[in-house]
Coordinates of C-alpha atoms and ligand atoms in Angstrom, one line a residue:
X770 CA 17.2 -29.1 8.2
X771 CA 16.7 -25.5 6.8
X772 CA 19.5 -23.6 5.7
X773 CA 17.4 -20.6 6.0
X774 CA 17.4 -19.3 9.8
X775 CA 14.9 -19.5 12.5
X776 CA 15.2 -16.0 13.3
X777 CA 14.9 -14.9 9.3
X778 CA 11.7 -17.2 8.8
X779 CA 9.9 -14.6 11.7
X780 CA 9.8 -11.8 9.2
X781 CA 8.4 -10.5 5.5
X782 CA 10.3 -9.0 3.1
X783 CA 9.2 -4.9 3.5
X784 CA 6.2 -4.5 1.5
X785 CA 6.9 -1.3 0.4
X786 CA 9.7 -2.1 -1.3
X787 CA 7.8 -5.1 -2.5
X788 CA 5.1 -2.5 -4.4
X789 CA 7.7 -0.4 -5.6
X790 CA 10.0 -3.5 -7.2
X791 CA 6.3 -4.5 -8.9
X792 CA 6.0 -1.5 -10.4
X793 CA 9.6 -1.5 -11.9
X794 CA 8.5 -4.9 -13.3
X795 CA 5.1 -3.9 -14.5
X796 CA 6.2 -1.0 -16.1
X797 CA 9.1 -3.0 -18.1
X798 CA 6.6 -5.1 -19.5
X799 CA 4.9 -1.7 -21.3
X800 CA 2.0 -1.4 -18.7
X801 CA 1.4 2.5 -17.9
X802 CA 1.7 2.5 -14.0
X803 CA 1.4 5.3 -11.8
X804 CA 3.6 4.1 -8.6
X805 CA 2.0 5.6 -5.4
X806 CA 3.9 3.2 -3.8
X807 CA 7.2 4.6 -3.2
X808 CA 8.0 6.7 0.0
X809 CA 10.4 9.0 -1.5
X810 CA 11.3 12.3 -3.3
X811 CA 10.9 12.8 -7.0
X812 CA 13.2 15.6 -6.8
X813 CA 17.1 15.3 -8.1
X814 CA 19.4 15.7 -5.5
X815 CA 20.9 19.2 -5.4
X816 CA 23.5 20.0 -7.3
X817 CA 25.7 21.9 -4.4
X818 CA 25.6 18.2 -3.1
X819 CA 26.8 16.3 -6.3
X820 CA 29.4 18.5 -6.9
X821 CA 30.3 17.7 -3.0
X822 CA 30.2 14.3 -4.3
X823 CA 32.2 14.2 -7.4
X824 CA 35.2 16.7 -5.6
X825 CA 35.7 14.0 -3.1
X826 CA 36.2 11.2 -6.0
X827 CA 38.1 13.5 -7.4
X828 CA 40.5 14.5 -3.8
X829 CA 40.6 10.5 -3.5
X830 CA 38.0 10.4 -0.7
X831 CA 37.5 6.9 -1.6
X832 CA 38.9 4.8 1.1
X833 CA 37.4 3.0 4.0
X834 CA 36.3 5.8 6.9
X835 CA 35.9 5.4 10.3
X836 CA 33.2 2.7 11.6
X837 CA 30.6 4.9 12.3
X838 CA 31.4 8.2 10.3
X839 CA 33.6 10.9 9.5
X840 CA 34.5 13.7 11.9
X841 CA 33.6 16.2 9.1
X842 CA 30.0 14.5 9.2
X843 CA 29.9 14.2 12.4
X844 CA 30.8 17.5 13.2
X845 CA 27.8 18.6 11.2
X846 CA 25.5 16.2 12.8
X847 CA 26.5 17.6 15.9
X848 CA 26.0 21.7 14.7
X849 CA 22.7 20.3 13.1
X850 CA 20.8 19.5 16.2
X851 CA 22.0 22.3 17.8
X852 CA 21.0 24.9 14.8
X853 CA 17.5 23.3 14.3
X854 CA 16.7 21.5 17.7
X855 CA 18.4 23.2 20.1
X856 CA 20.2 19.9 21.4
X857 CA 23.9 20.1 22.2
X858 CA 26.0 16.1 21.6
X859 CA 29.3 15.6 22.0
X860 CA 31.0 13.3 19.0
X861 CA 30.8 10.6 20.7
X862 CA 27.2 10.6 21.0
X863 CA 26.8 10.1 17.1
X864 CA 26.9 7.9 14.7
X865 CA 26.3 7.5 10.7
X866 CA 24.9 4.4 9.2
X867 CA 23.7 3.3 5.9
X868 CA 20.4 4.9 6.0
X869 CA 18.3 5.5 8.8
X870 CA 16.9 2.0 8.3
X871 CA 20.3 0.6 9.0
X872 CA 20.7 2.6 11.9
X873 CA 17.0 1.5 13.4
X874 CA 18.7 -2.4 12.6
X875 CA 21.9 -1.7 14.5
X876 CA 19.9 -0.8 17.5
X877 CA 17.6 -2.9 17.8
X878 CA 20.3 -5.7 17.1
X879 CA 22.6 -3.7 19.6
X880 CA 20.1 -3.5 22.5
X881 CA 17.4 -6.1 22.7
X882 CA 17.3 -9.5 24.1
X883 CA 14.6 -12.0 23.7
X884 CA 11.2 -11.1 24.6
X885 CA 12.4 -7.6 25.3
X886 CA 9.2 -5.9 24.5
X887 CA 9.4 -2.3 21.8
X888 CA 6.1 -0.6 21.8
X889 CA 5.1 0.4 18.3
X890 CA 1.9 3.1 17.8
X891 CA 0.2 1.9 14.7
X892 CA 0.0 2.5 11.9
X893 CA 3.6 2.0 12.0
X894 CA 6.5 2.4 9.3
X895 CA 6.3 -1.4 7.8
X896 CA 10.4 -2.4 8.9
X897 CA 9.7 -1.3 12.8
X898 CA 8.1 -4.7 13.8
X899 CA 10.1 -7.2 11.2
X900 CA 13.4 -5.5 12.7
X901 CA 12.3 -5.8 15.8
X902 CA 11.9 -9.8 15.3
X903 CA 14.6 -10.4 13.4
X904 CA 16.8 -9.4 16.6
X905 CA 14.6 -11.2 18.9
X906 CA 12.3 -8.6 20.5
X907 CA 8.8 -8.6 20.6
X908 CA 6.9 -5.5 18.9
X909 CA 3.9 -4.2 21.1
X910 CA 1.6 -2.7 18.5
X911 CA -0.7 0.0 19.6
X912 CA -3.3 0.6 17.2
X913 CA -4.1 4.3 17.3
X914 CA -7.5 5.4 15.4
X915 CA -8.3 7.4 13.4
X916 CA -10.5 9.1 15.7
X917 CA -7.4 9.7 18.0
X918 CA -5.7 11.1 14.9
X919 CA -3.7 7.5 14.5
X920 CA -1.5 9.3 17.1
X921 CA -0.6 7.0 20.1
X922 CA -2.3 8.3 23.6
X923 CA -1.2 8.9 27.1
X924 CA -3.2 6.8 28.5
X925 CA -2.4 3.8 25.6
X926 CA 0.8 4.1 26.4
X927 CA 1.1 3.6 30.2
X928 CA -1.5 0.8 29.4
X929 CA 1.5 -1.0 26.9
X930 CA 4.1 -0.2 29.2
X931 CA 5.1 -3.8 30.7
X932 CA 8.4 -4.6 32.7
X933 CA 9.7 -6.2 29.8
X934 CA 9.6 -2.4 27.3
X935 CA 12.8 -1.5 26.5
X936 CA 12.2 0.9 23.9
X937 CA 8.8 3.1 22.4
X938 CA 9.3 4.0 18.9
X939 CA 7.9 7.7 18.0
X940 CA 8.1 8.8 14.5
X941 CA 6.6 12.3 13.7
X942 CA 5.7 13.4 11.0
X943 CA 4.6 9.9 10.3
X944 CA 5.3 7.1 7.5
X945 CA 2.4 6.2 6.3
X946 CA -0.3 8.9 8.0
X947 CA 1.5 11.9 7.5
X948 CA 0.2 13.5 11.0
X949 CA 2.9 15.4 13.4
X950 CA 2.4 15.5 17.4
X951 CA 2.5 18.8 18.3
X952 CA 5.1 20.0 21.5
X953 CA 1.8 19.6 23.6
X954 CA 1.4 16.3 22.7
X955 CA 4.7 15.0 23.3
X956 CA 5.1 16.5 26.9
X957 CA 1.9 14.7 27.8
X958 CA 3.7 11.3 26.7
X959 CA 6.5 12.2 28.2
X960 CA 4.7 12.8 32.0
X961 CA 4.2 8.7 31.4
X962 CA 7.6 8.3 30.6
X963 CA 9.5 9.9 33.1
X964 CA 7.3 8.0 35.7
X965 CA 8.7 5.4 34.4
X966 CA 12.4 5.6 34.5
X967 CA 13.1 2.6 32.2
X968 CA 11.7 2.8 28.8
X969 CA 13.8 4.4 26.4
X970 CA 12.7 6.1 23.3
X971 CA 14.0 5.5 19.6
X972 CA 12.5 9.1 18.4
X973 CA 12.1 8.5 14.2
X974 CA 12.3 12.2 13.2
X975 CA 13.4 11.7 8.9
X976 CA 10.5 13.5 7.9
X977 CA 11.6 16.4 10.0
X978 CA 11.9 18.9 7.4
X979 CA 8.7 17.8 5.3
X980 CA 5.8 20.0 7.3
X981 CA 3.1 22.3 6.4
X982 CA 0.7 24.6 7.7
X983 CA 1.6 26.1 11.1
X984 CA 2.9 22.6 12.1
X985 CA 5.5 23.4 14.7
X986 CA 8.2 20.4 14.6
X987 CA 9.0 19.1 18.3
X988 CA 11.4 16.1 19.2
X989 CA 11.2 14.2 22.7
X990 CA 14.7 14.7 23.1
X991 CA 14.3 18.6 24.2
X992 CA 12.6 17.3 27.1
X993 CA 15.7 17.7 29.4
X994 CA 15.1 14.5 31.6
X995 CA 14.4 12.4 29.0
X996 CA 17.4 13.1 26.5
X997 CA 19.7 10.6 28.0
X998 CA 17.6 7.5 27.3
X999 CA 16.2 8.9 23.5
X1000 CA 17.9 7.7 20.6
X1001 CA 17.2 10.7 17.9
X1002 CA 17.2 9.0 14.4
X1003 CA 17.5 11.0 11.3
X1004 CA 19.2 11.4 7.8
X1005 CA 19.5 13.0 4.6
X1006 CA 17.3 10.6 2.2
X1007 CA 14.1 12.4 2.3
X1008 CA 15.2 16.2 3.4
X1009 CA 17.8 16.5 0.7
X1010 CA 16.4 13.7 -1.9
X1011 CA 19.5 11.5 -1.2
X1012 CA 17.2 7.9 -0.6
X1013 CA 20.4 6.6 -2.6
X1014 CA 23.3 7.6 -1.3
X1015 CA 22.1 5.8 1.6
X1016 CA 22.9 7.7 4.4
X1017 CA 21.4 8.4 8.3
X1018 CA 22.4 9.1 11.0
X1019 CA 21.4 9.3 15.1
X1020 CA 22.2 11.1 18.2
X1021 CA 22.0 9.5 21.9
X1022 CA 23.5 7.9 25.0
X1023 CA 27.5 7.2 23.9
X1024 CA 26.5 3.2 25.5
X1025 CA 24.1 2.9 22.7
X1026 CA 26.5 4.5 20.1
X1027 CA 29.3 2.2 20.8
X1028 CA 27.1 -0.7 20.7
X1029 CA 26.2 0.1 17.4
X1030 CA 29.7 1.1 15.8
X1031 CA 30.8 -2.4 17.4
X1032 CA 28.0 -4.2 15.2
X1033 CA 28.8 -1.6 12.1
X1034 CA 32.7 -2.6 12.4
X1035 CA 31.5 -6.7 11.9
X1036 CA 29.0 -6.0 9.3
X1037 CA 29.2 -2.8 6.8
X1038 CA 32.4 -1.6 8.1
X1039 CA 31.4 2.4 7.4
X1040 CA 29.2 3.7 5.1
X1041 CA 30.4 5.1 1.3
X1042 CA 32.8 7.9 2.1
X1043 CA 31.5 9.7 -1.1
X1044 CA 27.7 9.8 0.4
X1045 CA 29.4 11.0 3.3
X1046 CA 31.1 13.9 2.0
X1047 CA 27.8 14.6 0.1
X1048 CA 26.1 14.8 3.2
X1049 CA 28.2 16.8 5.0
X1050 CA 27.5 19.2 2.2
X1051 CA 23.8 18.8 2.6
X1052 CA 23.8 19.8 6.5
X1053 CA 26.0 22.2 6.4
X1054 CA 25.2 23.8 2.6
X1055 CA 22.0 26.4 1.6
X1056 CA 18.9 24.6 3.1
X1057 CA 16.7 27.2 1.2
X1058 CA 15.5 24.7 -1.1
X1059 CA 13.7 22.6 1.4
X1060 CA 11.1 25.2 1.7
X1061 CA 10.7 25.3 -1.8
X1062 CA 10.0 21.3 -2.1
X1063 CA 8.1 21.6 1.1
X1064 CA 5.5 23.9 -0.4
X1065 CA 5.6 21.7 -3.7
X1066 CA 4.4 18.8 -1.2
X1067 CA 2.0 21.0 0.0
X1068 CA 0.0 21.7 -3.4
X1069 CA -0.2 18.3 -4.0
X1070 CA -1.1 17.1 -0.6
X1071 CA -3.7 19.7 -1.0
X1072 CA -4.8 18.6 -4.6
X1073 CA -4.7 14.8 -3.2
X1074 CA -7.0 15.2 -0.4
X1075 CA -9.2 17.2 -2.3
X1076 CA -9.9 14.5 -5.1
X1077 CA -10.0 12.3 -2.3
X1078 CA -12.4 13.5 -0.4
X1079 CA -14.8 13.8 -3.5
X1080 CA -14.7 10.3 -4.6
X1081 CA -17.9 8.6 -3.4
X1082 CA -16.8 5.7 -0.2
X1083 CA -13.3 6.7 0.6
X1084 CA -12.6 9.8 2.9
X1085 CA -9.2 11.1 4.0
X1086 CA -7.7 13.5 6.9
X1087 CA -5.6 16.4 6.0
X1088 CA -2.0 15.8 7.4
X1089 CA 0.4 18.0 8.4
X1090 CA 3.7 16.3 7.3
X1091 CA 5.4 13.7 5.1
X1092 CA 4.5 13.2 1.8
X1093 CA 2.0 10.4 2.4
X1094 CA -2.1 10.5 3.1
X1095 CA -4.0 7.7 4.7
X1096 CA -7.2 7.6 3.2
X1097 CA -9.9 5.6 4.9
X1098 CA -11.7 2.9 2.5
X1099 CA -14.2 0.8 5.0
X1100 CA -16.9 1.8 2.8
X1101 CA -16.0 0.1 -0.4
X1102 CA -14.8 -3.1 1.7
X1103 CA -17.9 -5.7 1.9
X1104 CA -20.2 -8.0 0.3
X1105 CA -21.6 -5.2 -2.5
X1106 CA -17.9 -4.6 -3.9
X1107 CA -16.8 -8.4 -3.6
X1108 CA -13.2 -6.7 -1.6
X1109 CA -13.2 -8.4 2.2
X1110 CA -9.9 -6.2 2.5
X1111 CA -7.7 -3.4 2.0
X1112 CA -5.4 -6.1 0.1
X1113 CA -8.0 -7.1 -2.1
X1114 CA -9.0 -3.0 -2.5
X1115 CA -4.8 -2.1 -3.7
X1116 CA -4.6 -5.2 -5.6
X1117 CA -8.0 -4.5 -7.7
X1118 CA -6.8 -0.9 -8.1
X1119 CA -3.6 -2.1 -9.6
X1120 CA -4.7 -4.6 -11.9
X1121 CA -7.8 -2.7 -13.2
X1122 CA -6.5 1.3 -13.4
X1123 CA -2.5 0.6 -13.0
X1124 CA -2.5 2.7 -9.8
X1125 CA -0.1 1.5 -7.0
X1126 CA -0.5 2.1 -4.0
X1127 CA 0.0 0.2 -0.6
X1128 CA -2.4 -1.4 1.9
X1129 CA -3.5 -0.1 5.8
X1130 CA -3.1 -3.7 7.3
X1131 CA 1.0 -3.6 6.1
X1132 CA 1.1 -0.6 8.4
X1133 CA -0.8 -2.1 11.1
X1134 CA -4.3 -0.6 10.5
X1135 CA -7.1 -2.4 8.3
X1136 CA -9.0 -0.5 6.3
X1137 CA -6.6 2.4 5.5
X1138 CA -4.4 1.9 1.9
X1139 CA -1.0 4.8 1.4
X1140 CA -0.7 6.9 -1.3
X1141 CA 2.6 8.4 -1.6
X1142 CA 2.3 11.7 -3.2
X1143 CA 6.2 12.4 -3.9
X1144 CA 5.0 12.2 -7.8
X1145 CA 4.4 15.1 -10.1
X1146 CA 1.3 17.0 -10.4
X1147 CA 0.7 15.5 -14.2
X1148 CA 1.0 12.0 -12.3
X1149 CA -1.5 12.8 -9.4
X1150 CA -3.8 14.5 -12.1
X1151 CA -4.0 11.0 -13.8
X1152 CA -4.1 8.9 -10.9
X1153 CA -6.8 10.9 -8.9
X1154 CA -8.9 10.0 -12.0
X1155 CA -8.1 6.5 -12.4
X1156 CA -8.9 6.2 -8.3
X1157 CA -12.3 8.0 -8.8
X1158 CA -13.4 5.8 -11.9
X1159 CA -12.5 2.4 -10.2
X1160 CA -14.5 3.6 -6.9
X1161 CA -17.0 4.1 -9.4
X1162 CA -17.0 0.7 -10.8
X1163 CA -17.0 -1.0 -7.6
Ligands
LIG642 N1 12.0 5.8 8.9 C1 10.9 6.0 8.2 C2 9.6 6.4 8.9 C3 10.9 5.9 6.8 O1 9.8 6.2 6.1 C4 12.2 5.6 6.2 C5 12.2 5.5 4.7 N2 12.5 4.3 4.2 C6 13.3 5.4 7.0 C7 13.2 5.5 8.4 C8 14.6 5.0 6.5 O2 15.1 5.8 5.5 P1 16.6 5.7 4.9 O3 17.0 4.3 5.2 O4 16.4 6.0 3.5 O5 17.4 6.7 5.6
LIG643 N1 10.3 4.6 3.6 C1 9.9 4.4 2.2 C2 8.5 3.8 2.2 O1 7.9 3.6 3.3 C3 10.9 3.7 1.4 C4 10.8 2.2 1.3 C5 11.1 1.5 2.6 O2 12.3 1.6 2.9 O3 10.2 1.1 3.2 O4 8.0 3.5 1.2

C-alpha cells in the first residue's frame, strides 16, 4: 500500500515552478542562465509598503488574525472594487488567502464534488487543471487557437457547457498568452451564461493592473445578473511586486466565502498579519507607480516581439496584457530540426544557449513555449540573441 494518496498521484508538480527552481540550481552550479521562466515582477516591492510592513512588526501586529483576513484589509478590498471596478461587496463577501493560488485551491476544494466538471479555455494558467483534480473535479479544457486569439469563444463555450459544469474559469489578461477580452467580448460570453443559470464563474483578474495600449480592462462581475454566481479573484503579487508576501484575495457570493474561511480555519489558519498590513498599504497607498512599471512592461514587450518576430521559424502575436508572450514555434518542430515537440524545443534551448523558458503543451497548447519578460532590458537584450542564434543552428 502507498502512503502517497490517490487523489495526490492525479496531479504534477507546477511546472513553472519546476523551470524556475532549475534555474536556481543551474545558476548555483556557475552556469550563466537567463530565467524566462518565472511569472513575476523584477521590481522591489515599494517602499511605502515595507515600511507598512516593518511598523506593524514594530506595533506588535504579529499575532494570529482572523481566518480569512483583517477588517482593515478587507475594508480596502471592499473600497478597491468599488474605486477601480465599480462593484459594491459587503465584508462578508470577501476573503484573503495566501496568494491568489491558495484562494483558487480553497474553492475549488470548497465547492466541487466528483466528476463536477470546471471548464478551462486553453492555454490555461498550469495549477487551474492539477487543482482542479486534486479536489476531485474534472477540468474541461477548451483549446482556443491562435487564430481565435487563444481567447475562448461563444460558441465553444455553450458547446463545453454539460449538466455536470460547475464552474468556467476566465483569466484576462492571460498567464501565459498575455491577451485581454475586451468588454465586447465578455458580454457575448456572458449571453451563454445567463441562459444557463447554473454555471458559475471563477473570474482570474491578477493581471488586472498590467495592460497596454488602449486595452480597456473589463471583469464579468459588472454584468449585473451574473455577479452573484462570479467569484472575482485577485491580489497584490504581481500589481504591487509582492509574489512573496504571499497574499490574494477574492470577492463573491458570502456561501462561497464561508465555505472557504471554514477550510482556511483547518488548514492555514489566516495568512501573515505582517503581509496583510503591507497590503492594506498597497490598496489603499499612491498607485502611481503601476503606470510607471506598466509602461516599463510595455518597452520590453515591444522589444520582445520585435526580435521575435525577426527570428527565421518562430512568429509571435502582440498582447495586450501581462508580462508574458506566446510565441508560436511549429516551424522549427519536425524531422529537419530532430525537435518532435515544444518540450524537446525549451529543453534544447536551455542546455545549448542557457535560456529558460517554458513549454505551450504545460499550458494546454502544443506548439507554443512562454517567455516571461518581467527581466531587465540588459537580460532580454542577451536572451533575444541567444534565441535567434539557436533558431539559427537548428
Ligand atoms: N493566477 C494566475 C493566472 C497567475 O499567473 C498566478 C501567479 N502564480 C496566480 C493566479 C497566483 O498568484 P499568487 O498566488 O502569487 O497570488
Ligand atoms: N504565476 C507564475 C507563473 O506562471 C508564478 C509561478 C506559479 O505559481 O505558477 O510562472
Amino acid at each position: 500500500m502507498s502512503i502517497i494518496s490517490d487523489s495526490l498521484k492525479r496531479i504534477k508538480p507546477s511546472p513553472t515552478i519546476a523551470v524556475t527552481q532549475k534555474v536556481r540550481e543551474l545558476r548555483a552550479a556557475g552556469k550563466d542562465v537567463i530565467g524566462l521562466g518565472a511569472g513575476e515582477p523584477d521590481f522591489d516591492t515599494p517602499e511605502n509598503i515595507k515600511q507598512a510592513a516593518i511598523k506593524a512588526i514594530n506595533e506588535g501586529d504579529t499575532k494570529y488574525t482572523a481566518v480569512d483576513g483583517t477588517p482593515a484589509l478587507k475594508k480596502a478590498i471592499v473600497d478597491k472594487f468599488k474605486r477601480e471596478n465599480n462593484l459594491d461587496y459587503s465584508i462578508d463577501q470577501i476573503t484573503v488567502g495566501a496568494g491568489g493560488k491558495q484562494v483558487l485551491y480553497n474553492t475549488f476544494s470548497a465547492t466541487l464534488n466528483k466528476g463536477d466538471e470546471v471548464i478551462i479555455p486553453a492555454p490555461f494558467w498550469v495549477s487551474y487543471p492539477d487543482m482542479v483534480l486534486l479536489a476531485g473535479g474534472k477540468p474541461r479544457i477548451i483549446k482556443c487557437t491562435e487564430e481565435e486569439g487563444f481567447k475562448l469563444t461563444p460558441k465553444k463555450l455553450k458547446k463545453s457547457i454539460t449538466k455536470k459544469t460547475k464552474w468556467l474559469i476566465l483569466n484576462s489578461p492571460s498567464n501565459p498568452t498575455g491577451v485581454g477580452y475586451t468588454k465586447k467580448e465578455i458580454q457575448d460570453l456572458a449571453k451563454v451564461l445567463l441562459k444557463n443559470k447554473k454555471v458559475y464563474i471563477l473570474s482570474d483578474d491578477i493581471y488586472e493592473h498590467i495592460k497596454y495600449d488602449d486595452f480597456n480592462f473589463y471583469t464579468i462581475a459588472q454584468i449585473k445578473k451574473l455577479k452573484d454566481r462570479t467569484l472575482t479573484m485577485n491580489g497584490v503579487s504581481k500589481s504591487y511586486a509582492m509574489t512573496g508576501w504571499r497574499i490574494g484575495y477574492a470577492a463573491g457570493p458570502k456561501g462561497i466565502i464561508s465555505a472557504i474561511r471554514k477550510i482556511q480555519s483547518q488548514s492555514t489558519s489566516n495568512p501573515s498579519s505582517v503581509s496583510q498590513a503591507a497590503a492594506v498599504e498597497a490598496l489603499n497607498g499612491n498607485q502611481n507607480f503601476i503606470h510607471v512599471r506598466a509602461n516599463s512592461f510595455k518597452d520590453r514587450r515591444d522589444f520582445v516581439v520585435n526580435c521575435l518576430n525577426n527570428i527565421k521559424g518562430i512568429s509571435c502575436k502582440k498582447p495586450n496584457g501581462a508580462f508574458y508572450v506566446f510565441p508560436n514555434c511549429k516551424k522549427l518542430l519536425g524531422k529537419k530540426t530532430k525537435l518532435k515537440t515544444d518540450t524537446d524545443f525549451v529543453q534544447k534551448l536551455l542546455i545549448k544557449q542557457n535560456v529558460a523558458t517554458v513549454q505551450g503543451s504545460a499550458f494546454g497548447l502544443d506548439g507554443y513555449f512562454r517567455i516571461s519578460y518581467a527581466t531587465s532590458m540588459e537580460n532580454l537584450k542577451k536572451a533575444m540573441g541567444r534565441i535567434k542564434s539557436f533558431c539559427e543552428s537548428l
